[in-house]
Coordinates of N, CA and C in Angstrom, one line a residue:
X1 N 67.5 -33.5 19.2 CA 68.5 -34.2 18.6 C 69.9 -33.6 19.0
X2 N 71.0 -34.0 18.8 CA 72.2 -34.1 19.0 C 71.9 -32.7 18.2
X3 N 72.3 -32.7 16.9 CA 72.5 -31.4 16.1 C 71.6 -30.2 16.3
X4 N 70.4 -30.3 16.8 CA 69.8 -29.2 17.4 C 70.5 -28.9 18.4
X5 N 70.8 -29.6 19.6 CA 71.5 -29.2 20.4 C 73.0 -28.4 19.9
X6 N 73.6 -28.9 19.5 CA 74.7 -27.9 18.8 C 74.0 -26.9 18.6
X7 N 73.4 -26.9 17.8 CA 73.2 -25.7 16.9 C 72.7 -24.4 18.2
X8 N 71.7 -25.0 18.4 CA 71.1 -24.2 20.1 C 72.5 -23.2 21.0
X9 N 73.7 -24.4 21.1 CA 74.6 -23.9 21.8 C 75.3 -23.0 21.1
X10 N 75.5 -23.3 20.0 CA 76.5 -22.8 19.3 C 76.1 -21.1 18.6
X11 N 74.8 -20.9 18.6 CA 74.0 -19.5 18.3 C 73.6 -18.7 19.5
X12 N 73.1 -19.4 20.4 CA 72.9 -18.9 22.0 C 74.8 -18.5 22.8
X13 N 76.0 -18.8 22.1 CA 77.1 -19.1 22.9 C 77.1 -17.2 22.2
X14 N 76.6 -16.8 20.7 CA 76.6 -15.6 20.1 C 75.9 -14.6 21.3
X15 N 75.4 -14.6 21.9 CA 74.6 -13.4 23.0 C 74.6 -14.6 24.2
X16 N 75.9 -14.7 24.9 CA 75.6 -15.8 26.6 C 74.4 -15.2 27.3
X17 N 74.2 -13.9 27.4 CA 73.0 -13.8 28.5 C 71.8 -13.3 27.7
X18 N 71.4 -13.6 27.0 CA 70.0 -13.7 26.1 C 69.4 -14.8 26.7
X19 N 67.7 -15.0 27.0 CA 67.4 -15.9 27.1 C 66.9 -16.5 25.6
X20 N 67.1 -17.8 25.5 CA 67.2 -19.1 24.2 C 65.6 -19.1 24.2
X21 N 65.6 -20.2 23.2 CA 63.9 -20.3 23.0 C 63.9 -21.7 24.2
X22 N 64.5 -22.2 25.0 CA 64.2 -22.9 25.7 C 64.3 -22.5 27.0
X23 N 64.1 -20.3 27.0 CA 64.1 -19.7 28.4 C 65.1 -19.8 29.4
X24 N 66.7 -20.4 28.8 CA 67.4 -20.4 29.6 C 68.8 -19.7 28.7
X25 N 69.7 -19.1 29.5 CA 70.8 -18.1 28.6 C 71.8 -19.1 28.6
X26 N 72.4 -18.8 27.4 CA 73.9 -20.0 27.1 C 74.5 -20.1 28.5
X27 N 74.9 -18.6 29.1 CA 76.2 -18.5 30.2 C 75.3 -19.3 31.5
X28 N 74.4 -20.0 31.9 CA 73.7 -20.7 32.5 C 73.1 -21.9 32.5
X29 N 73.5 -22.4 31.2 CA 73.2 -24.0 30.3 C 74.1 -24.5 31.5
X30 N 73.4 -25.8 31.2 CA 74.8 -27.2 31.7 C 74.6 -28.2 30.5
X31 N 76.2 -28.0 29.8 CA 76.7 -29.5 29.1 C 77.5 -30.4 29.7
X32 N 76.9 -31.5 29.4 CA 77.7 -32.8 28.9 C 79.0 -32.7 27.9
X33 N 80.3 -32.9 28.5 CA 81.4 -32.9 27.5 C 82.1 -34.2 27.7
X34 N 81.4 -35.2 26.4 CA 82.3 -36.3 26.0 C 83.7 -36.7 25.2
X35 N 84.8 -36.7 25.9 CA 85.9 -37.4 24.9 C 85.4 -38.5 24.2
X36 N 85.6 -38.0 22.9 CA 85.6 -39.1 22.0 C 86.9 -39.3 21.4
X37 N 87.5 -40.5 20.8 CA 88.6 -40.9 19.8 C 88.5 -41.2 18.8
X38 N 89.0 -40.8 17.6 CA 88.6 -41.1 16.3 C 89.5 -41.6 15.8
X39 N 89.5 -42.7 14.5 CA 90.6 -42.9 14.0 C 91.2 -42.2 12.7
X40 N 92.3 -42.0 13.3 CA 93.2 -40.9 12.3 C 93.2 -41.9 10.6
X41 N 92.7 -40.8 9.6 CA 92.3 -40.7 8.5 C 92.9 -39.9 7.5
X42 N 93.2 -40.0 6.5 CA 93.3 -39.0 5.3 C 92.6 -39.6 3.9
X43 N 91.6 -38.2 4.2 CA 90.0 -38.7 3.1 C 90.5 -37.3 2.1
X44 N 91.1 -37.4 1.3 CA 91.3 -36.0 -0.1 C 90.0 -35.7 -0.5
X45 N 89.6 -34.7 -1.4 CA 88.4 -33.7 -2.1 C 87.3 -34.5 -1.5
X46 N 87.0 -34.0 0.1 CA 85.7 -34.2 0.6 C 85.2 -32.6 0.1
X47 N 84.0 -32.0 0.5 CA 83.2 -31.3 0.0 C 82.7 -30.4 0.8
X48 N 82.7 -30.6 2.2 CA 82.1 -30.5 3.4 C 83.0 -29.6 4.6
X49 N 84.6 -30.0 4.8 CA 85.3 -30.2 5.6 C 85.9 -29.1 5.4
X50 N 85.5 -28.1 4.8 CA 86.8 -26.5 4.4 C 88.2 -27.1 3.8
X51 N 88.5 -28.4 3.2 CA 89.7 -28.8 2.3 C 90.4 -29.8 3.7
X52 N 89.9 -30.4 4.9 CA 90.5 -30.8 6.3 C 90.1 -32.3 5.6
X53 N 91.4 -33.0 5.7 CA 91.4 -34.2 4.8 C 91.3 -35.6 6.1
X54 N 91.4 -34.8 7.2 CA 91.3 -36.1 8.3 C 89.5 -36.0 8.7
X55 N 88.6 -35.7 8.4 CA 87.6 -36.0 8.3 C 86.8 -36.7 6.8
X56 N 86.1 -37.3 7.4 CA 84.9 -37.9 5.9 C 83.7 -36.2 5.8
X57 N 82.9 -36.2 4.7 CA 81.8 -35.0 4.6 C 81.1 -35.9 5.9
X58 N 80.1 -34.4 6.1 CA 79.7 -34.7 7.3 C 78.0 -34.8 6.5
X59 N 77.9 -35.7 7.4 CA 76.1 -36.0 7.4 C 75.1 -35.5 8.3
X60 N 74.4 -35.5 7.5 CA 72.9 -34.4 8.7 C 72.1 -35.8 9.1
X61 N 71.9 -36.1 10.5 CA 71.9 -37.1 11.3 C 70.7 -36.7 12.0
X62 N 69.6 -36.2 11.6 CA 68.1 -35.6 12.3 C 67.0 -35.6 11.5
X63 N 66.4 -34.8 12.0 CA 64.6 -35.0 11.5 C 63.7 -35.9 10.7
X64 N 64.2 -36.7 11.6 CA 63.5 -38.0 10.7 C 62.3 -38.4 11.7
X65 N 62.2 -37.8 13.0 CA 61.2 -38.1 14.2 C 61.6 -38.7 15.1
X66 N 62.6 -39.0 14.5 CA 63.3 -40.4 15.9 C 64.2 -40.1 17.1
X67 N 64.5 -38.9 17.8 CA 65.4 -38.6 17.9 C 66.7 -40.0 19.1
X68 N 66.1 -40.8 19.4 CA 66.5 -41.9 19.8 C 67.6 -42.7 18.7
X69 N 66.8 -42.6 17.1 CA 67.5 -43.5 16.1 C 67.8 -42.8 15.1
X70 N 68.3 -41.4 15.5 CA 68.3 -40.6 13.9 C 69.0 -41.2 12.6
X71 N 68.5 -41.2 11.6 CA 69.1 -41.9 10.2 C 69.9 -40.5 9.7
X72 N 70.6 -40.9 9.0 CA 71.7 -40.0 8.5 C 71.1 -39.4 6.9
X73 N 71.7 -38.2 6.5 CA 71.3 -38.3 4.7 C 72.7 -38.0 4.8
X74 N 73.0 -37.5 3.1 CA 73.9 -36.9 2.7 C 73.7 -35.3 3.6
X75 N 74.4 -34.6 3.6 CA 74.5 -33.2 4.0 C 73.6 -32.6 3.4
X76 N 72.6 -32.0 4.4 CA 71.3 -31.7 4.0 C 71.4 -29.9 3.4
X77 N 70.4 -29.4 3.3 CA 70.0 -27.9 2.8 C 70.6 -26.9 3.5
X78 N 69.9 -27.1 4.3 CA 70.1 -26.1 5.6 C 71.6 -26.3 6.2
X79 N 72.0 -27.8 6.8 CA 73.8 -28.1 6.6 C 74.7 -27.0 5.7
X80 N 74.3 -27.4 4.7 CA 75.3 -27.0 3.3 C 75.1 -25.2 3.7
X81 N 74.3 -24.5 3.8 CA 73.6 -23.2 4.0 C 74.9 -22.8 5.1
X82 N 75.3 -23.0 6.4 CA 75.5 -22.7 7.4 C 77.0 -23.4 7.0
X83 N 77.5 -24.4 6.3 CA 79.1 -24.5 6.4 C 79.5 -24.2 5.0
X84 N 78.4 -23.2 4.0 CA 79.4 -22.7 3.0 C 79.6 -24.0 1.8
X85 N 78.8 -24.9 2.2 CA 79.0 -26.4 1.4 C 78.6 -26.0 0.0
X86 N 79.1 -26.6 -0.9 CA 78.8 -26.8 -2.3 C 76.9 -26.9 -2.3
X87 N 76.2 -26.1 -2.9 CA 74.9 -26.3 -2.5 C 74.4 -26.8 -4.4
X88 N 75.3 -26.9 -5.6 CA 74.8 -27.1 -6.9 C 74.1 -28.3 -7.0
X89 N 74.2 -29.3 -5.9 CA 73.8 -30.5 -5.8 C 72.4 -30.6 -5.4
X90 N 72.0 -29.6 -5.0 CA 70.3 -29.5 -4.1 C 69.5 -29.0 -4.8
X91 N 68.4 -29.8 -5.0 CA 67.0 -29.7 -5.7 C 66.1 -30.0 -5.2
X92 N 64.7 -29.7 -5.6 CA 63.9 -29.0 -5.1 C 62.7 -30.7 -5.9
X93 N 61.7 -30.5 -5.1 CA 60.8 -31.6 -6.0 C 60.5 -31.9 -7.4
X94 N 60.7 -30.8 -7.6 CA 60.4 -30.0 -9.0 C 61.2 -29.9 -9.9
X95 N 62.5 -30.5 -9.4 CA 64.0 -30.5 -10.2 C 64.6 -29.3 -10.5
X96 N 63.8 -28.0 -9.8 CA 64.9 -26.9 -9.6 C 65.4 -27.1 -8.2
X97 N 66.3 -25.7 -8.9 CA 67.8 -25.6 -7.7 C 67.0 -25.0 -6.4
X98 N 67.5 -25.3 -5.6 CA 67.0 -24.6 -4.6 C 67.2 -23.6 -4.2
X99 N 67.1 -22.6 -3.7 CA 67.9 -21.3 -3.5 C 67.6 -20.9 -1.8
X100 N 68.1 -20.0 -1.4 CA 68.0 -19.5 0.1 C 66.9 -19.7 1.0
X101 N 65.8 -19.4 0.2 CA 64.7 -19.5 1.0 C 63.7 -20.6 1.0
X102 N 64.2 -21.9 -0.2 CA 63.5 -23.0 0.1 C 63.4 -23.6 1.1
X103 N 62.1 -24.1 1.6 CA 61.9 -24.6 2.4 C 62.9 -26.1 2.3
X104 N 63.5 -26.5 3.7 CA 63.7 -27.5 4.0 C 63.8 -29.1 3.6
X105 N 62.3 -28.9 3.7 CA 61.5 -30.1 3.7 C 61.8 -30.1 1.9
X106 N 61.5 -29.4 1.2 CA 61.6 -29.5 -0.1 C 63.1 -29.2 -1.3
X107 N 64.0 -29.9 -0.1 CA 65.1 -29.7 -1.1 C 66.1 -31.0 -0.6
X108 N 66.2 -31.8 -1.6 CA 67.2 -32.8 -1.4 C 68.4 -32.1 -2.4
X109 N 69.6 -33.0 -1.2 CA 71.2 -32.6 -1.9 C 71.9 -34.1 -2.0
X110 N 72.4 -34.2 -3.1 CA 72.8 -35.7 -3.6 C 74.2 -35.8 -2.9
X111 N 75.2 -37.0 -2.9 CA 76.4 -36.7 -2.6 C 76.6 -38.1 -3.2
X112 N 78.8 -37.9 -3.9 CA 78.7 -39.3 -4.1 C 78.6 -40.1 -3.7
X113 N 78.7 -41.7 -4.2 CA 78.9 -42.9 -3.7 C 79.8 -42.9 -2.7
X114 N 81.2 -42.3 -3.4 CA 82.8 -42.6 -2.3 C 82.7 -41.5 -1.4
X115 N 81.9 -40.4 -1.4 CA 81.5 -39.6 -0.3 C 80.8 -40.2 1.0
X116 N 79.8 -40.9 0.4 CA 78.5 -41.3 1.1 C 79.3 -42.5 1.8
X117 N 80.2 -43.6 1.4 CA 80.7 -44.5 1.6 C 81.6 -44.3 3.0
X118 N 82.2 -42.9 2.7 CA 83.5 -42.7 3.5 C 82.8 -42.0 4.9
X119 N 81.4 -41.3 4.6 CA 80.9 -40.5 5.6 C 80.3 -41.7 6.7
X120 N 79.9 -43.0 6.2 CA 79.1 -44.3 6.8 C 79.9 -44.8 7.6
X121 N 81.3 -44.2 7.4 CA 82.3 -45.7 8.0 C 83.2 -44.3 9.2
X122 N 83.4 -42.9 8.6 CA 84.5 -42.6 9.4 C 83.6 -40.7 9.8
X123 N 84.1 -40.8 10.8 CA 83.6 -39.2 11.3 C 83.8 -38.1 10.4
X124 N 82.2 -37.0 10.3 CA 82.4 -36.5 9.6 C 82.7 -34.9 10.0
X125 N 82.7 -34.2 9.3 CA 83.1 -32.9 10.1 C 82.3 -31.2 8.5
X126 N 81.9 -30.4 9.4 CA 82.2 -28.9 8.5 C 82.2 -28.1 9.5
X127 N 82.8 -27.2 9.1 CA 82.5 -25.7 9.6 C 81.3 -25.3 9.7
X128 N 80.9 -24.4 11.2 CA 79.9 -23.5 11.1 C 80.0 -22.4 11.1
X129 N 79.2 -21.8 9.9 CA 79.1 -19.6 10.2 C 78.1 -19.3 10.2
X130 N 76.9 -19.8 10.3 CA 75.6 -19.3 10.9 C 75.5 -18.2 9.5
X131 N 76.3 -16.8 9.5 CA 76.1 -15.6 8.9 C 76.5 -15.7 7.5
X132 N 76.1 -16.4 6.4 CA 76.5 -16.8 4.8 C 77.0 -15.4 4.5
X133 N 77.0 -14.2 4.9 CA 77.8 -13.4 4.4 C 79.1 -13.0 4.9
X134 N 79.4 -14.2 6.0 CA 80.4 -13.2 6.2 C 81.7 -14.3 6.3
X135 N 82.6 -14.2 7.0 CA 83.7 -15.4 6.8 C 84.3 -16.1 8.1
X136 N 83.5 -15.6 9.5 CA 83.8 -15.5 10.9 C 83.3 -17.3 10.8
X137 N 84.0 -17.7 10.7 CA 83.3 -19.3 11.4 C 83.7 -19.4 12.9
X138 N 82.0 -20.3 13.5 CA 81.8 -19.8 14.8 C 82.4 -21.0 15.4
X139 N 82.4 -22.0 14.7 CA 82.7 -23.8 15.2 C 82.7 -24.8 14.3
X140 N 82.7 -25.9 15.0 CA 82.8 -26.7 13.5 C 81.5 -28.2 14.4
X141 N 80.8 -29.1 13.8 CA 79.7 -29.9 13.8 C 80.5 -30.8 13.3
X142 N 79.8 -32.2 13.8 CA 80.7 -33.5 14.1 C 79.6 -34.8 13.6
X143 N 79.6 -35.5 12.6 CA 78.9 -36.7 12.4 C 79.2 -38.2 12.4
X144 N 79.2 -38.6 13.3 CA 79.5 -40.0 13.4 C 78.6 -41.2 13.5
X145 N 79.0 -41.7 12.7 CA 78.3 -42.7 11.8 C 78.2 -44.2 13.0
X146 N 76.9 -44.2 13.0 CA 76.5 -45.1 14.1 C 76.9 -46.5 13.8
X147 N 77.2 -47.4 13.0 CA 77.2 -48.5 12.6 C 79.0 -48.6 12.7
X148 N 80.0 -47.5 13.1 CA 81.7 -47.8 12.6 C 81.7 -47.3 14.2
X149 N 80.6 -47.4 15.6 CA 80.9 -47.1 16.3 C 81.8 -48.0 17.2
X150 N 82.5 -47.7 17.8 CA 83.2 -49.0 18.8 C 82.8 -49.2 20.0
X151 N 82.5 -50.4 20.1 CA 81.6 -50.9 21.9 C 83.1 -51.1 22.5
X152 N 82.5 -50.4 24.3 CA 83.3 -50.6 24.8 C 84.8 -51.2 25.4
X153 N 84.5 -52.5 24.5 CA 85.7 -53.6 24.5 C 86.6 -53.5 23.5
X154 N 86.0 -52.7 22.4 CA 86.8 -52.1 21.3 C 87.9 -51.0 20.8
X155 N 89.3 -51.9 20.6 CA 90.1 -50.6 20.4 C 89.6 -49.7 18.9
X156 N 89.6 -48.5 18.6 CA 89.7 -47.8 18.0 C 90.5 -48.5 16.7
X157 N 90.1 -48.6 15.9 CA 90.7 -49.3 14.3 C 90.9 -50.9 14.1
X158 N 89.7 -51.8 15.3 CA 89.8 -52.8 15.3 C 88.7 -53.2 14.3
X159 N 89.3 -54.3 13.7 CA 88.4 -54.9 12.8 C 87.5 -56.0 13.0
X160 N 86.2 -56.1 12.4 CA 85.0 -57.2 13.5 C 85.3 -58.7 12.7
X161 N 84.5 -59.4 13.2 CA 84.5 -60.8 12.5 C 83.8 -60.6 11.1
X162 N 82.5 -59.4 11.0 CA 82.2 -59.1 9.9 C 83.0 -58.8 8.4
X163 N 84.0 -58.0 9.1 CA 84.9 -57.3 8.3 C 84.6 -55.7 8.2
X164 N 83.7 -55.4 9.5 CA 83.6 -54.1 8.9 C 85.1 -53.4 10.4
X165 N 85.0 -52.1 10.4 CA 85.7 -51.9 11.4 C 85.3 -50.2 12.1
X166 N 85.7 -50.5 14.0 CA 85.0 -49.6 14.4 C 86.4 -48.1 14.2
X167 N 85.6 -47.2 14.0 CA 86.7 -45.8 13.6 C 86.2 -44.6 14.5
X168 N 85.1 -44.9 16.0 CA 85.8 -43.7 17.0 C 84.6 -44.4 18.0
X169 N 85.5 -43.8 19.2 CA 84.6 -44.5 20.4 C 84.4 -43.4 21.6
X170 N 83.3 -43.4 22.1 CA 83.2 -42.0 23.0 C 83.2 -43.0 24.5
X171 N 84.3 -42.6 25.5 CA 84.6 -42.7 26.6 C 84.2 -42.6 27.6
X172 N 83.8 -43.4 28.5 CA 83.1 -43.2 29.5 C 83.2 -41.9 30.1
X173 N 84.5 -41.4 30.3 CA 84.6 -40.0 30.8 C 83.8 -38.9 30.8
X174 N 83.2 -38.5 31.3 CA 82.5 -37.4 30.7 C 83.3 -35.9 31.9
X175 N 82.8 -34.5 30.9 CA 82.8 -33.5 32.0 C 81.5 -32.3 32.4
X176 N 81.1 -32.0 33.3 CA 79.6 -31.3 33.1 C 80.1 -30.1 33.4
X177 N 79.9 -29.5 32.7 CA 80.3 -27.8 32.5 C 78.9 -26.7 32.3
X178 N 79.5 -25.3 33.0 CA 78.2 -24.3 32.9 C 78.6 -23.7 31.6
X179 N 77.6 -23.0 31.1 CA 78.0 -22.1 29.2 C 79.1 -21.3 30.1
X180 N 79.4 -20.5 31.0 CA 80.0 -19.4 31.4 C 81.6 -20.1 31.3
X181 N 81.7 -21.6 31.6 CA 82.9 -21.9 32.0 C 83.5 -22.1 30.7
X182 N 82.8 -22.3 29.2 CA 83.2 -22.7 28.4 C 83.3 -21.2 27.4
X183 N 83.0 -20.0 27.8 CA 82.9 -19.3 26.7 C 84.6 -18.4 27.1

């Protein structure tokens, strides 16, 4: 998925010549670097974003099996864990809290309505620190909401016959870069 891959780069970019669990070292990866454009926003007390009011909270957009159609939740366990996110919302099947070492799979995190609404329609964003103890944020993780995407004939903040409207479009452009060029 999209977000594994982040995450892969983004902890492998921490030691470039370690080999990864996919046997290859960051400073020898090749990415894909898409321009995207988003539409400029001011979303107040999101939850997610370190207090950064031009993003919606960001959604965890994986493990559902699909990686072709990933479905989005609210900002999942493990999410919230790595950007420092409000975690009082996450519970466990059992209707306890969940704490550090619950598993995954067994902890859902609620988010509001006007959260959930603003995350559907406009790009979401948090910080990542990998290290919960410490305050070094390593990068920041990007969720955009498949349905406010814009097809190619679409300007950025154009509105459909629906009434819904698209809010960021990724560019034909691309750049292919080695980990070495980017660190």
């Amino acid at each position: 998925t999209i977000e594994a891959d982040a995450a892969w780069g983004s902890l492998s970019a921490r030691s470039p010549h370690k080999n990864s669990t996919v046997n290859v070292t960051f400073y020898d990866a090749t990415f894909t670097l898409y321009c995207l454009e988003i539409l400029k926003v001011d979303i107040p007390d999101t939850f997610s974003t370190g207090g950064n009011s031009s993003y919606s909270d960001y959604m965890s957009c994986n493990n559902n099996g699909n990686p072709t159609d990933p479905q989005c939740i609210c900002d999942n366990w493990d999410d919230r864990l790595i950007s420092k996110s409000d975690r009082s919302v996450c519970h466990t099947s059992k209707g306890k809290k969940c704490w550090f070492f619950t598993p995954a799979e067994d902890c859902t995190c609620t988010c509001s309505k006007e959260s959930w609404d603003n995350s559907n329609k406009y790009t979401g964003m948090m910080p990542v620190y990998f290290d919960i103890t410490s305050d070094i944020q390593y990068g920041q993780w990007f969720s955009h909401p498949k349905l406010s995407e814009c097809m190619e004939s679409e300007e950025v903040g154009a509105v459909r016959a629906d009434g819904s409207e698209c809010t960021w479009k990724r560019h034909r452009e691309a750049r292919i870069v080695k980990g070495w060029q980017v660190l």
